[in-house]
CSV table of C-alpha atoms (C1' of nucleotides) in Angstrom, one decimal:
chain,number,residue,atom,x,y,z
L,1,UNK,CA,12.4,-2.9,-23.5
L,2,UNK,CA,14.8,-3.8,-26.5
L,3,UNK,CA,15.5,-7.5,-27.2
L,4,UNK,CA,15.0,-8.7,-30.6
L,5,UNK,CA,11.6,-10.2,-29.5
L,6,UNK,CA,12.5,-14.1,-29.7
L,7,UNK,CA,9.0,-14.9,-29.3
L,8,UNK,CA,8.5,-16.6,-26.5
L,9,UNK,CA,7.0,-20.4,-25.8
L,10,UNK,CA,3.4,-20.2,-26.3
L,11,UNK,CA,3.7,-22.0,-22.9
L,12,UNK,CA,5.2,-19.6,-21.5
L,13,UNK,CA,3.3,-16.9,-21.9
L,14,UNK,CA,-0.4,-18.4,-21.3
L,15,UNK,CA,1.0,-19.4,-17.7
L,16,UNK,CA,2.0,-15.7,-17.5
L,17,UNK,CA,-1.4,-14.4,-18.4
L,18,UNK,CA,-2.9,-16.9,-16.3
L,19,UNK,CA,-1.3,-16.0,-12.9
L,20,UNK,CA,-1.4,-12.2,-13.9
L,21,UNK,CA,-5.2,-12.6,-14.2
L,22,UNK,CA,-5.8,-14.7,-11.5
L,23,UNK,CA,-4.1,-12.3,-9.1
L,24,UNK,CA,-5.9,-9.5,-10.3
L,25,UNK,CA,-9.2,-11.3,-9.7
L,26,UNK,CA,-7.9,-12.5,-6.1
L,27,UNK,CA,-6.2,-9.1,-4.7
L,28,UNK,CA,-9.8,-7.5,-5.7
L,29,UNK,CA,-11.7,-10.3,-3.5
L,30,UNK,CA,-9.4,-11.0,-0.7
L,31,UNK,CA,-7.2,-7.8,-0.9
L,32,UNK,CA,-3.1,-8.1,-1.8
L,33,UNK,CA,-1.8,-9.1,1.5
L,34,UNK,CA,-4.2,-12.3,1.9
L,35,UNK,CA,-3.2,-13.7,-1.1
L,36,UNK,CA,-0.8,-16.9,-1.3
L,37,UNK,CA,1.0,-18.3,-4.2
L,38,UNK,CA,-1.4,-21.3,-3.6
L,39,UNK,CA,-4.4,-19.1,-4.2
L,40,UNK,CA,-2.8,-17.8,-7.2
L,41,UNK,CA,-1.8,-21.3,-8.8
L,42,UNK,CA,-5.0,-23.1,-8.1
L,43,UNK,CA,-7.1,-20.3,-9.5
L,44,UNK,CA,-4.7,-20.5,-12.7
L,45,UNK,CA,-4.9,-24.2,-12.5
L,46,UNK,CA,-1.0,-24.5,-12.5
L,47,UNK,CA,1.5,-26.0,-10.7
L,48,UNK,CA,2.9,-24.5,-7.7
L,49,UNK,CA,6.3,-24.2,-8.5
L,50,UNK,CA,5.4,-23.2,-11.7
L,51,UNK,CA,5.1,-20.0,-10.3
L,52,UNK,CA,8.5,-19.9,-9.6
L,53,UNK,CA,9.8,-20.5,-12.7
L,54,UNK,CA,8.4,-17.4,-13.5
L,55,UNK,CA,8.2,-15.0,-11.1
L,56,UNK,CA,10.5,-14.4,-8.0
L,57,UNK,CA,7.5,-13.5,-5.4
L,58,UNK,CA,4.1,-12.0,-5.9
L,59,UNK,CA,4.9,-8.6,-5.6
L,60,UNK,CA,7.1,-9.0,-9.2
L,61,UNK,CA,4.3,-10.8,-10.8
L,62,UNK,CA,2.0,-7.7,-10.1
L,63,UNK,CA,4.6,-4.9,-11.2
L,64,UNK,CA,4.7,-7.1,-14.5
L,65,UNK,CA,1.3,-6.0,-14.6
L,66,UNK,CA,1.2,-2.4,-13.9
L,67,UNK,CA,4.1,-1.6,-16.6
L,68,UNK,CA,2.7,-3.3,-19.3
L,69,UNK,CA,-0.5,-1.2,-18.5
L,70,UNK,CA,1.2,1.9,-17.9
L,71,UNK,CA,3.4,1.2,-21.0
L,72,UNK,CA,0.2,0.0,-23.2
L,73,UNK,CA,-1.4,3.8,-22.0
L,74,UNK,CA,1.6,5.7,-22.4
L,75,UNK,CA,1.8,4.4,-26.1
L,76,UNK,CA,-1.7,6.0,-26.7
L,77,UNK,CA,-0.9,9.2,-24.9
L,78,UNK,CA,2.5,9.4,-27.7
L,79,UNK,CA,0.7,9.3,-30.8
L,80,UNK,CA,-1.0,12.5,-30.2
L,81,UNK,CA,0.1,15.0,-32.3
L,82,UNK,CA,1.9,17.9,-30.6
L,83,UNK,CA,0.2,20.8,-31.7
L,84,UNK,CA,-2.9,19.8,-30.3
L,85,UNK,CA,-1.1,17.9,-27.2
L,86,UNK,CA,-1.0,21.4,-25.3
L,87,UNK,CA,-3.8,23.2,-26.4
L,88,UNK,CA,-5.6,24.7,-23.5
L,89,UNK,CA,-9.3,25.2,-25.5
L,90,UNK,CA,-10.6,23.7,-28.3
L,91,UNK,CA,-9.6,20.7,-30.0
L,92,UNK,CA,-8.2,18.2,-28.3
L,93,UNK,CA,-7.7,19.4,-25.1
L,94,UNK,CA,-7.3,18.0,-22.2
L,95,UNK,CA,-7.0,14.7,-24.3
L,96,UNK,CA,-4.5,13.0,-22.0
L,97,UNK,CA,-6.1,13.4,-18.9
L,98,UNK,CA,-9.2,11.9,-20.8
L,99,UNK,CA,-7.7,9.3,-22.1
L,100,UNK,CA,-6.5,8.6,-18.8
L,101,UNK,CA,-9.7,8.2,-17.1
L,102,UNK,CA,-11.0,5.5,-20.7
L,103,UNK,CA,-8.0,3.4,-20.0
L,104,UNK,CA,-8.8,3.2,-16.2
L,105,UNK,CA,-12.7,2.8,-17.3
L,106,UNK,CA,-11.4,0.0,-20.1
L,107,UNK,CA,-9.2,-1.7,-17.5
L,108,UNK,CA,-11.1,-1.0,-14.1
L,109,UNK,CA,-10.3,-4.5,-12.3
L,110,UNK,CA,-6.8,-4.3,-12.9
L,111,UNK,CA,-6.7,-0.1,-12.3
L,112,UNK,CA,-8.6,-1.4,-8.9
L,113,UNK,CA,-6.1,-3.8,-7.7
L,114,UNK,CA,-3.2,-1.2,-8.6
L,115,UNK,CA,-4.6,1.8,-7.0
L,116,UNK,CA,-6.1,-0.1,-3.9
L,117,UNK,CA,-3.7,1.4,-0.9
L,118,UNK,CA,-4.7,-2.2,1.2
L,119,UNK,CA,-1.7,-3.8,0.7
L,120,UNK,CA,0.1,-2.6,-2.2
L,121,UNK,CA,3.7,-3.1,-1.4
L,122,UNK,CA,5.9,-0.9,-3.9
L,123,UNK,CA,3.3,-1.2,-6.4
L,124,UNK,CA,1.3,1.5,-5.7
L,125,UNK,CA,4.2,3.2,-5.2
L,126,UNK,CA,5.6,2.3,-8.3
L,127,UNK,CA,2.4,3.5,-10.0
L,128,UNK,CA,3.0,7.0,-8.4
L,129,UNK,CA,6.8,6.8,-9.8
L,130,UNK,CA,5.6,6.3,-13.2
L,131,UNK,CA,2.6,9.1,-12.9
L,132,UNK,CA,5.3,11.5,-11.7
L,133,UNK,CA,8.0,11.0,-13.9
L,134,UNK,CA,5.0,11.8,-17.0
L,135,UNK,CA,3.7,14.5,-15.2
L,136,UNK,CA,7.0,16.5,-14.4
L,137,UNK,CA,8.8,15.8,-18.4
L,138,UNK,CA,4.6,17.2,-19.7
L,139,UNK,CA,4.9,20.4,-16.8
L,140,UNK,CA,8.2,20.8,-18.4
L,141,UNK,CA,7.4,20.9,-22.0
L,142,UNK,CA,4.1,23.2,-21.4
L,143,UNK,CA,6.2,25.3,-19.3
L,144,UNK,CA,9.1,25.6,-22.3
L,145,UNK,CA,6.1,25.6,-24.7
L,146,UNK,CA,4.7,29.1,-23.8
L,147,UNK,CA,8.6,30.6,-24.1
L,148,UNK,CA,8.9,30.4,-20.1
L,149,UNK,CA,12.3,30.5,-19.3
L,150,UNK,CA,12.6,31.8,-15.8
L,151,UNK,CA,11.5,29.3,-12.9
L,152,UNK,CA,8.4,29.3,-11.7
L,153,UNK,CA,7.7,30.4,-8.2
L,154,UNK,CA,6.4,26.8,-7.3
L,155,UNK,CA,9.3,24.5,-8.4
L,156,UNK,CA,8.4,22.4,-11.2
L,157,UNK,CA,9.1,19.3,-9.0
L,158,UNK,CA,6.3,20.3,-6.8
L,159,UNK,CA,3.8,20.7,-9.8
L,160,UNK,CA,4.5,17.6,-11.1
L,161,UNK,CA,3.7,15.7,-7.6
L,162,UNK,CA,0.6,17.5,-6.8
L,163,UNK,CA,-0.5,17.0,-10.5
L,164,UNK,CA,0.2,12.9,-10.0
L,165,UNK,CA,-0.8,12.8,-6.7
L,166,UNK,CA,-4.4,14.6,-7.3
L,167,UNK,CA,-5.1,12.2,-10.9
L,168,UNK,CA,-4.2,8.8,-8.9
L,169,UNK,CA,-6.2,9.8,-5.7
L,170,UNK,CA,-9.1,11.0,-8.3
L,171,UNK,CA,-9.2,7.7,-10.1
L,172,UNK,CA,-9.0,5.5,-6.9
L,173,UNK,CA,-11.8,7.6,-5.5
L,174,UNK,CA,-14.0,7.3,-8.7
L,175,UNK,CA,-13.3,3.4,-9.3
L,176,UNK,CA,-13.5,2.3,-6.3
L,177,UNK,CA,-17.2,4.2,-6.1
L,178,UNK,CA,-18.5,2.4,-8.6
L,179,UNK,CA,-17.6,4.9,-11.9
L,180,UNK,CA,-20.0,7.0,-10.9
L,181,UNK,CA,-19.7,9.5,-13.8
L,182,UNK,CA,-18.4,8.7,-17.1
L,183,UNK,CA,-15.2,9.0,-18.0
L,184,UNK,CA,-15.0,12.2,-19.7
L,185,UNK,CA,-17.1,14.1,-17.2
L,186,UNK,CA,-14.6,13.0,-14.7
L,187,UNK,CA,-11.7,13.9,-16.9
L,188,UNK,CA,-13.9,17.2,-17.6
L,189,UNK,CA,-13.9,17.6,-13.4
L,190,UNK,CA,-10.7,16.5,-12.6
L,191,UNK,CA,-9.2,18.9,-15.6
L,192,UNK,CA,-11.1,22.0,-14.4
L,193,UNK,CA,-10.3,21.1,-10.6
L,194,UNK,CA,-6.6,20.7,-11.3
L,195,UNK,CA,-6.1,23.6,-13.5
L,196,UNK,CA,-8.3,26.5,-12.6
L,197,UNK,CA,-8.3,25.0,-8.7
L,198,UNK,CA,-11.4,24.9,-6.0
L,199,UNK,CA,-11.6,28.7,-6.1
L,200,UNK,CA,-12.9,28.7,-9.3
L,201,UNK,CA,-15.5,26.2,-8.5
L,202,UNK,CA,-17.0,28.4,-6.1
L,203,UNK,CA,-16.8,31.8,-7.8
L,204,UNK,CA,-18.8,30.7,-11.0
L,205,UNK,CA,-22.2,31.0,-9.1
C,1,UNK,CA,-14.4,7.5,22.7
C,2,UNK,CA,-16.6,7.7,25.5
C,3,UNK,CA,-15.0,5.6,28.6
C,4,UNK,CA,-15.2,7.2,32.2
C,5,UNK,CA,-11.3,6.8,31.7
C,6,UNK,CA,-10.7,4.3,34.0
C,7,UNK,CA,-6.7,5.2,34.0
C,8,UNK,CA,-4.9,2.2,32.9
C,9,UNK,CA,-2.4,0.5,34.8
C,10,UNK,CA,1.1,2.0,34.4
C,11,UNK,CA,2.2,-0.7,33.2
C,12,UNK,CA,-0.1,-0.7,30.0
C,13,UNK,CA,0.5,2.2,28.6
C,14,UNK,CA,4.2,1.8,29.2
C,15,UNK,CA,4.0,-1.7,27.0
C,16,UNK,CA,1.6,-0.1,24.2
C,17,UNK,CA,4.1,3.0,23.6
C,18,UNK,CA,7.5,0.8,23.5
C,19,UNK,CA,5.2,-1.0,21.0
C,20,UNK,CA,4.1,1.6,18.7
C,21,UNK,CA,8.0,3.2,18.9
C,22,UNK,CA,9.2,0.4,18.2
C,23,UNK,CA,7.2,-0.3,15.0
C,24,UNK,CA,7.3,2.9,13.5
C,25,UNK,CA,11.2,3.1,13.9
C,26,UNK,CA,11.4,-0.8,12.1
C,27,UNK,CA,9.1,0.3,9.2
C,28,UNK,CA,11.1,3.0,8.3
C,29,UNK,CA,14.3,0.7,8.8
C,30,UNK,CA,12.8,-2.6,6.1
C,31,UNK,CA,9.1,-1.5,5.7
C,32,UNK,CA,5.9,-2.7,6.4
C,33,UNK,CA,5.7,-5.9,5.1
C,34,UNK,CA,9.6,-6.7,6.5
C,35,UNK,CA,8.1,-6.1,10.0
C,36,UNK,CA,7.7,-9.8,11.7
C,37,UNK,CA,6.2,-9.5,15.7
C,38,UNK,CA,9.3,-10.6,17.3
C,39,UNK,CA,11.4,-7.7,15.6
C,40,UNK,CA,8.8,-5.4,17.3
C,41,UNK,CA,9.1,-7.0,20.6
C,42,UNK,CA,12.9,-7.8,20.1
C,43,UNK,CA,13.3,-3.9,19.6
C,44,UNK,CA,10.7,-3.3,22.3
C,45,UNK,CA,12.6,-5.0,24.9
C,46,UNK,CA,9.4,-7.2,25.8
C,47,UNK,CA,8.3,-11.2,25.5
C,48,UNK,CA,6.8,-11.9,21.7
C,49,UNK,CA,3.6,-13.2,23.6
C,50,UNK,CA,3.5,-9.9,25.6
C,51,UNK,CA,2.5,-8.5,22.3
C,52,UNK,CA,-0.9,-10.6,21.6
C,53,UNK,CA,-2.2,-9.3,25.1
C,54,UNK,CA,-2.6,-5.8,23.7
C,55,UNK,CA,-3.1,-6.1,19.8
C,56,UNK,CA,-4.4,-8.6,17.3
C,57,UNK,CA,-1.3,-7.7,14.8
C,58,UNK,CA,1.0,-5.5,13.9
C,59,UNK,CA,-2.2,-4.0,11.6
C,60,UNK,CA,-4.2,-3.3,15.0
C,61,UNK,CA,-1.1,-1.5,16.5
C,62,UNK,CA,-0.5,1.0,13.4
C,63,UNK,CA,-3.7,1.8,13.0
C,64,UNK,CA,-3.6,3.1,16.7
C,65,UNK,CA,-0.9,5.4,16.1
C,66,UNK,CA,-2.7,6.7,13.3
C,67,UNK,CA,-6.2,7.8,14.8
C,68,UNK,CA,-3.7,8.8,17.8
C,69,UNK,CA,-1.8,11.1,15.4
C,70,UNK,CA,-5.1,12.4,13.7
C,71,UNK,CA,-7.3,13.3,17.1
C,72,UNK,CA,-4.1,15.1,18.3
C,73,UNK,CA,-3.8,17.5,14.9
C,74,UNK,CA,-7.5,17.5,15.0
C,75,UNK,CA,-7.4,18.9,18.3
C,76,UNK,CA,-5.2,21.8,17.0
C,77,UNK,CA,-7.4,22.3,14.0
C,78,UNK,CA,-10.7,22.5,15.9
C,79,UNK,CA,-8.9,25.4,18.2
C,80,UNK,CA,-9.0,27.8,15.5
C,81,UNK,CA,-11.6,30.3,15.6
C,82,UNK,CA,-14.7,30.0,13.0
C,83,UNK,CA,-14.1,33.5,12.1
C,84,UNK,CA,-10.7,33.2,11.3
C,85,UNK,CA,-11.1,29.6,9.7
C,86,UNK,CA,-12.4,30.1,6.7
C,87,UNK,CA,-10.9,33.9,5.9
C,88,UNK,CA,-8.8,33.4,2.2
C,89,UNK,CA,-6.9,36.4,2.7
C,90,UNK,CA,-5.8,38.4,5.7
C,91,UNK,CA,-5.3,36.9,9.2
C,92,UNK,CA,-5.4,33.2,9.9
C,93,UNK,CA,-5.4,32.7,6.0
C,94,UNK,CA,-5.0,29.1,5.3
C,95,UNK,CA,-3.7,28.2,8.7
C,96,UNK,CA,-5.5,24.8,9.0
C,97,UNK,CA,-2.7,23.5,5.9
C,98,UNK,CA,-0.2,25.4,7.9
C,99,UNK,CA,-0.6,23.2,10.7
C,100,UNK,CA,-0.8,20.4,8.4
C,101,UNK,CA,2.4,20.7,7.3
C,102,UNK,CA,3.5,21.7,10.7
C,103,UNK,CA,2.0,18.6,12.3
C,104,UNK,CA,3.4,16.2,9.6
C,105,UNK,CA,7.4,17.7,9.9
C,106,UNK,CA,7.2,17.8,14.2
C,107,UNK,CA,6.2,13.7,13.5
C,108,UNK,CA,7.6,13.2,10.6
C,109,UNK,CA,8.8,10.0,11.4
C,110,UNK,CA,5.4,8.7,12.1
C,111,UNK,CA,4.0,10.8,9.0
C,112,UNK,CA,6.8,8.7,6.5
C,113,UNK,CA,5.8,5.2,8.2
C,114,UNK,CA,1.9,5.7,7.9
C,115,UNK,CA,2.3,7.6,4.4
C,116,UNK,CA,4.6,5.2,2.7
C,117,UNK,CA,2.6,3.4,0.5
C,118,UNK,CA,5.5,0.4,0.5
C,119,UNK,CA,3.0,-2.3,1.7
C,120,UNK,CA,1.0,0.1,4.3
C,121,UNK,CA,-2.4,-2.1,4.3
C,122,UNK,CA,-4.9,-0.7,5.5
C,123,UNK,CA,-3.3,2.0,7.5
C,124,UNK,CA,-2.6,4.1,4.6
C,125,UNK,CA,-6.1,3.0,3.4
C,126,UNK,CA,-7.6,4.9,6.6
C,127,UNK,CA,-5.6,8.0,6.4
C,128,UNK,CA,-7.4,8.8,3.5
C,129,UNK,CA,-10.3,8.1,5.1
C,130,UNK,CA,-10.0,10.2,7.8
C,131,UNK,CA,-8.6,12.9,5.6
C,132,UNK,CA,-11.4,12.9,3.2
C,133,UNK,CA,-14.1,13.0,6.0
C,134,UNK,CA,-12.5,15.6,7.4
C,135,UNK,CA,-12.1,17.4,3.8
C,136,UNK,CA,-15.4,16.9,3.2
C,137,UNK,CA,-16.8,18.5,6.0
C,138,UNK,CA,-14.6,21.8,5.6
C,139,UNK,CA,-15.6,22.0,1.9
C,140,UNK,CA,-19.6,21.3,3.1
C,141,UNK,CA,-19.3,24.3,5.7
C,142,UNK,CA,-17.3,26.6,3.7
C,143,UNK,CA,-19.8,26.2,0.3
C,144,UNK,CA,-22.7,27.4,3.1
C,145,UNK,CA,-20.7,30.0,4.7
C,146,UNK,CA,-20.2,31.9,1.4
C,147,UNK,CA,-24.4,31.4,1.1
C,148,UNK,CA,-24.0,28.9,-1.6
C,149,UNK,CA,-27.4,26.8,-1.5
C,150,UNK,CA,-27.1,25.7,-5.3
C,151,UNK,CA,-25.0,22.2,-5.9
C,152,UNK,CA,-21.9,23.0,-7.4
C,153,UNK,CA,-21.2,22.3,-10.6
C,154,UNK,CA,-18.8,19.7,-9.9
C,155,UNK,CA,-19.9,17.3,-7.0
C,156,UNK,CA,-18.9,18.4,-3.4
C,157,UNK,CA,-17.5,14.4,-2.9
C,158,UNK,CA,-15.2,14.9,-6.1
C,159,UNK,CA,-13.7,18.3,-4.5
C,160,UNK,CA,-13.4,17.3,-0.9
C,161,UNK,CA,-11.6,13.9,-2.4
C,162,UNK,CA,-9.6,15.9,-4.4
C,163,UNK,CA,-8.4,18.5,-1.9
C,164,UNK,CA,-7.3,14.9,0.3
C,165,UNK,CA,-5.6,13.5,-2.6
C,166,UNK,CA,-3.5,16.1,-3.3
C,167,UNK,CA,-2.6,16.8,0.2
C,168,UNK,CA,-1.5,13.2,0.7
C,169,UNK,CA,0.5,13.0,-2.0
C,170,UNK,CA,1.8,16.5,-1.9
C,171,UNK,CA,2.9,15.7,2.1
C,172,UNK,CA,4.5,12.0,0.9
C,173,UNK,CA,6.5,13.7,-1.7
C,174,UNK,CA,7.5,16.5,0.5
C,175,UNK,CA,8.8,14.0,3.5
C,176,UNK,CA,10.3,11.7,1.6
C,177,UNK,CA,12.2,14.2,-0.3
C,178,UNK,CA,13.6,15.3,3.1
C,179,UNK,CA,11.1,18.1,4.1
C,180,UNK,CA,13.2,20.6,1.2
C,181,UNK,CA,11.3,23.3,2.0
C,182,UNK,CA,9.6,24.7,5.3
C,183,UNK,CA,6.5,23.5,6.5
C,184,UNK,CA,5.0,27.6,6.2
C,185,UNK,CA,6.7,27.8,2.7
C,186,UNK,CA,5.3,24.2,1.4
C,187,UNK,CA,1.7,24.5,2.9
C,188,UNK,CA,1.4,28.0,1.0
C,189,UNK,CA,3.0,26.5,-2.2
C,190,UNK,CA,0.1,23.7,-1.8
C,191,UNK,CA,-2.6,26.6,-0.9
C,192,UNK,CA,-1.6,28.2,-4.3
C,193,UNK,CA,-2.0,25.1,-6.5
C,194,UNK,CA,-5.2,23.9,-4.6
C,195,UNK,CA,-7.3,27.3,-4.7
C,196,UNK,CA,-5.9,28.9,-7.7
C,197,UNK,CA,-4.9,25.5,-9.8
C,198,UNK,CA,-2.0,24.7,-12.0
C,199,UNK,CA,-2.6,27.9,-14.9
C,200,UNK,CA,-2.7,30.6,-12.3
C,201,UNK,CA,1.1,29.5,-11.7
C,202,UNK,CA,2.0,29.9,-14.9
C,203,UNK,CA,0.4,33.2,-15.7
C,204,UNK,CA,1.6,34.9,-13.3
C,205,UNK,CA,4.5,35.5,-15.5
S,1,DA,C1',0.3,-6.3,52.9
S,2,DT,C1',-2.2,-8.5,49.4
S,3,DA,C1',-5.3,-9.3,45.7
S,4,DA,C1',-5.6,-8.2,41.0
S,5,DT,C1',-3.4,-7.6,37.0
S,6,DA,C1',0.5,-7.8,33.7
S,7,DA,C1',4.6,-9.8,31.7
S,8,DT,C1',7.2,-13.8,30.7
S,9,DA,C1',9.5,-18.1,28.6
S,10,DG,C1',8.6,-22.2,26.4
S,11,DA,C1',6.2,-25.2,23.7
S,12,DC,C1',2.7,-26.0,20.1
S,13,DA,C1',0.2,-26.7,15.6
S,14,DG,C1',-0.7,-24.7,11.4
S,15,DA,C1',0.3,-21.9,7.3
S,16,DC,C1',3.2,-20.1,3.9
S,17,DT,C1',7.6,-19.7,1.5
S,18,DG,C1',11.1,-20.8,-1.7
S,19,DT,C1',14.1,-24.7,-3.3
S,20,DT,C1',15.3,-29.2,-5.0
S,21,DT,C1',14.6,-33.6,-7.5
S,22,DA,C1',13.0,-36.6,-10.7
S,23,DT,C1',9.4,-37.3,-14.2
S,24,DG,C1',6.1,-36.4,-17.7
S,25,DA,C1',4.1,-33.2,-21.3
S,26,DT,C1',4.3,-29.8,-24.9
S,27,DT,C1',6.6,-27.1,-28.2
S,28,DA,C1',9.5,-25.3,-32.0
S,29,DT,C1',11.9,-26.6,-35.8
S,30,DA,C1',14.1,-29.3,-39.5
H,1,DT,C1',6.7,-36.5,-38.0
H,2,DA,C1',10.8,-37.1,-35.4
H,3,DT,C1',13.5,-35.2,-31.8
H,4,DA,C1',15.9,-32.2,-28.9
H,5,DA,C1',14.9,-28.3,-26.1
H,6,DT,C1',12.0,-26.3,-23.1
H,7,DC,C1',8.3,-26.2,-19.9
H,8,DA,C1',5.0,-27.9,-16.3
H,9,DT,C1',4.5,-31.0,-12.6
H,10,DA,C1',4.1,-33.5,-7.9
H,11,DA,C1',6.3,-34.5,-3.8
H,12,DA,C1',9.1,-33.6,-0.2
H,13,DC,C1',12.0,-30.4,2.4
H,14,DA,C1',13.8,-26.9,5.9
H,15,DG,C1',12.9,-22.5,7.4
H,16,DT,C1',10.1,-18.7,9.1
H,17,DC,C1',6.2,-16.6,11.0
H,18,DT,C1',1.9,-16.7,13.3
H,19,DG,C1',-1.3,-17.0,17.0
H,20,DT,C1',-2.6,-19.7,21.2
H,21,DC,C1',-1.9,-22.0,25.6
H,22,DT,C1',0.2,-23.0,30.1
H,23,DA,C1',2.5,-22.3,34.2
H,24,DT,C1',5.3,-19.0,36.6
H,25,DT,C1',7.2,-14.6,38.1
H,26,DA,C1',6.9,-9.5,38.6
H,27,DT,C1',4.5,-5.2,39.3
H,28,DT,C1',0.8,-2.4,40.4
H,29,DA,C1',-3.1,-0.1,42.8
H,30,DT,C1',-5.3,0.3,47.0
DNA sequence: ATAATAATAGACAGACTGTTTATGATTATA
DNA sequence: TATAATCATAAACAGTCTGTCTATTATTAT
């Protein structure tokens, strides 16, 4: 997060790739709990304890993955500018959420084996952390944004949940059915669903 | 499903419940993946080899509890009148999510063990099946109740897996947060932001 | 009362984990 | 390009868990 970026062996961080990507492409064939540090190795062509050396157990080799995608999509979503962050219609809106559903398009093996619920250990759950903590500080800036002081009568916290909760259970059911639409229909979907709810779907004719 | 019922031997059923106590209690005491057979039949009071006579492994035996769970709040679901079921104001008004949220705190220790997605496999996997089924169908049936023969402009399999997302993830927050508000007062906070969506909360000054 | 069924302890091979040790290979840097 | 530091490696290890089998005892339904 903040050392002065020694950078590290060139060894070092090909064998890191190299088991990150090779669990990826294991957890989506044989699913998280089937694979062994074995698999993993002899698909990276490595050593066995090798792994060790860098990782304490599988489960921190695949968190490694899911922040630096998280962080690598979080740095995207920050260089939006803020006056078209929050704007409801027109320009830019609904940008996040859309550029949400790229990054997952952009990155859909490694979005599959995170969001996957066989056999995730804490990193789904960590994934969820991550989605909520962005999605309560955002409900908290739009809610200060339009000069709300007073709480709402659904507490914050609650918003923030059922917004994560809805995106992540969208984008497992889109990915894993084959990207059905593209991703800014399904941002367009998901967007419309999440902020004008199912009654409005109905209503319009 | 379908067996004549052939009432099993005492002795069974006994076995099988001390079994699926006793692995719902350990999974909320080191989780999932922690769980080895012999702490479920060391906790069960019964011999490890008693266990293989009834279940494959422990995935066999928490996937039991959970279509258990889910035919019994089915059961209540399918009681409520068809006239009732599907009125958005008035009487019986979103009473299926009441008893949702009813079900989930009467069982809430179940509900944490099956929701928590800390290394769940395939258990938490088939929850969402079953609730997206069952979402699916109520969206179907309510789209042709209000005459609606037209598609909808956003697909009937995005809604129905939206409406189970969110309700997942807004019942795993809710437990794990210690049930903070009542089941009546959370499953009409969830009705609000499913039906009317996020912007109807906030203009509501 | 008794035949059928269920539970048990004990022993087993096989798989996986995580560590250690000693050795060989690659890298950064001067 | 020499060399000290770092990294990757194979081999061997004890420990844990799994799933199966066998022979024996206990409980049940009728």
């Amino acid at each position: 997060m903040s050392t002065p970026a020694q950078r590290p062996d060139r060894r070092v961080s090909r064998t890191r790739r190299l088991l990150r990507e090779a669990l990826t492409s294991l957890i989506l064939e044989k699913g998280y709990d089937a694979v062994t540090i074995e698999d993993i190795t002899r698909r990276a062509d490595l050593g066995r304890t090798t792994f060790y050396l860098h990782y304490r157990d599988k489960e921190h080799l695949f968190l490694e993955s899911i922040e630096q995608s998280a962080d690598e999509l979080a740095r995207q979503i920050v260089q939006i500018p803020a006056e078209t962050l929050f704007n409801e219609n027109g320009e830019g809106a609904g940008l996040p959420i859309a550029l949400v559903f790229e990054h997952a398009a952009q990155n859909a093996d490694l979005y599959r084996a995170m969001l996957r619920s066989e056999g995730s250990i804490k990193a789904t759950s960590r994934l969820r952390e991550l989605t909520i903590q962005y999605a309560l500080e955002f409900t908290r800036r739009w809610w200060e944004r339009r000069g709300l002081t007073s709480e709402p009568h659904i507490p914050l916290e609650v918003i923030a949940q059922f917004f994560a909760a809805s995106l992540l259970g969208t984008l497992v059911w889109w990915l894993e059915a084959g990207m059905p639409y593209p991703p800014r229909q399904m941002a367009a979907f998901f967007r419309r669903l999440v902020l004008d709810g199912l009654r409005s779907v109905t209503e319009s004719h």
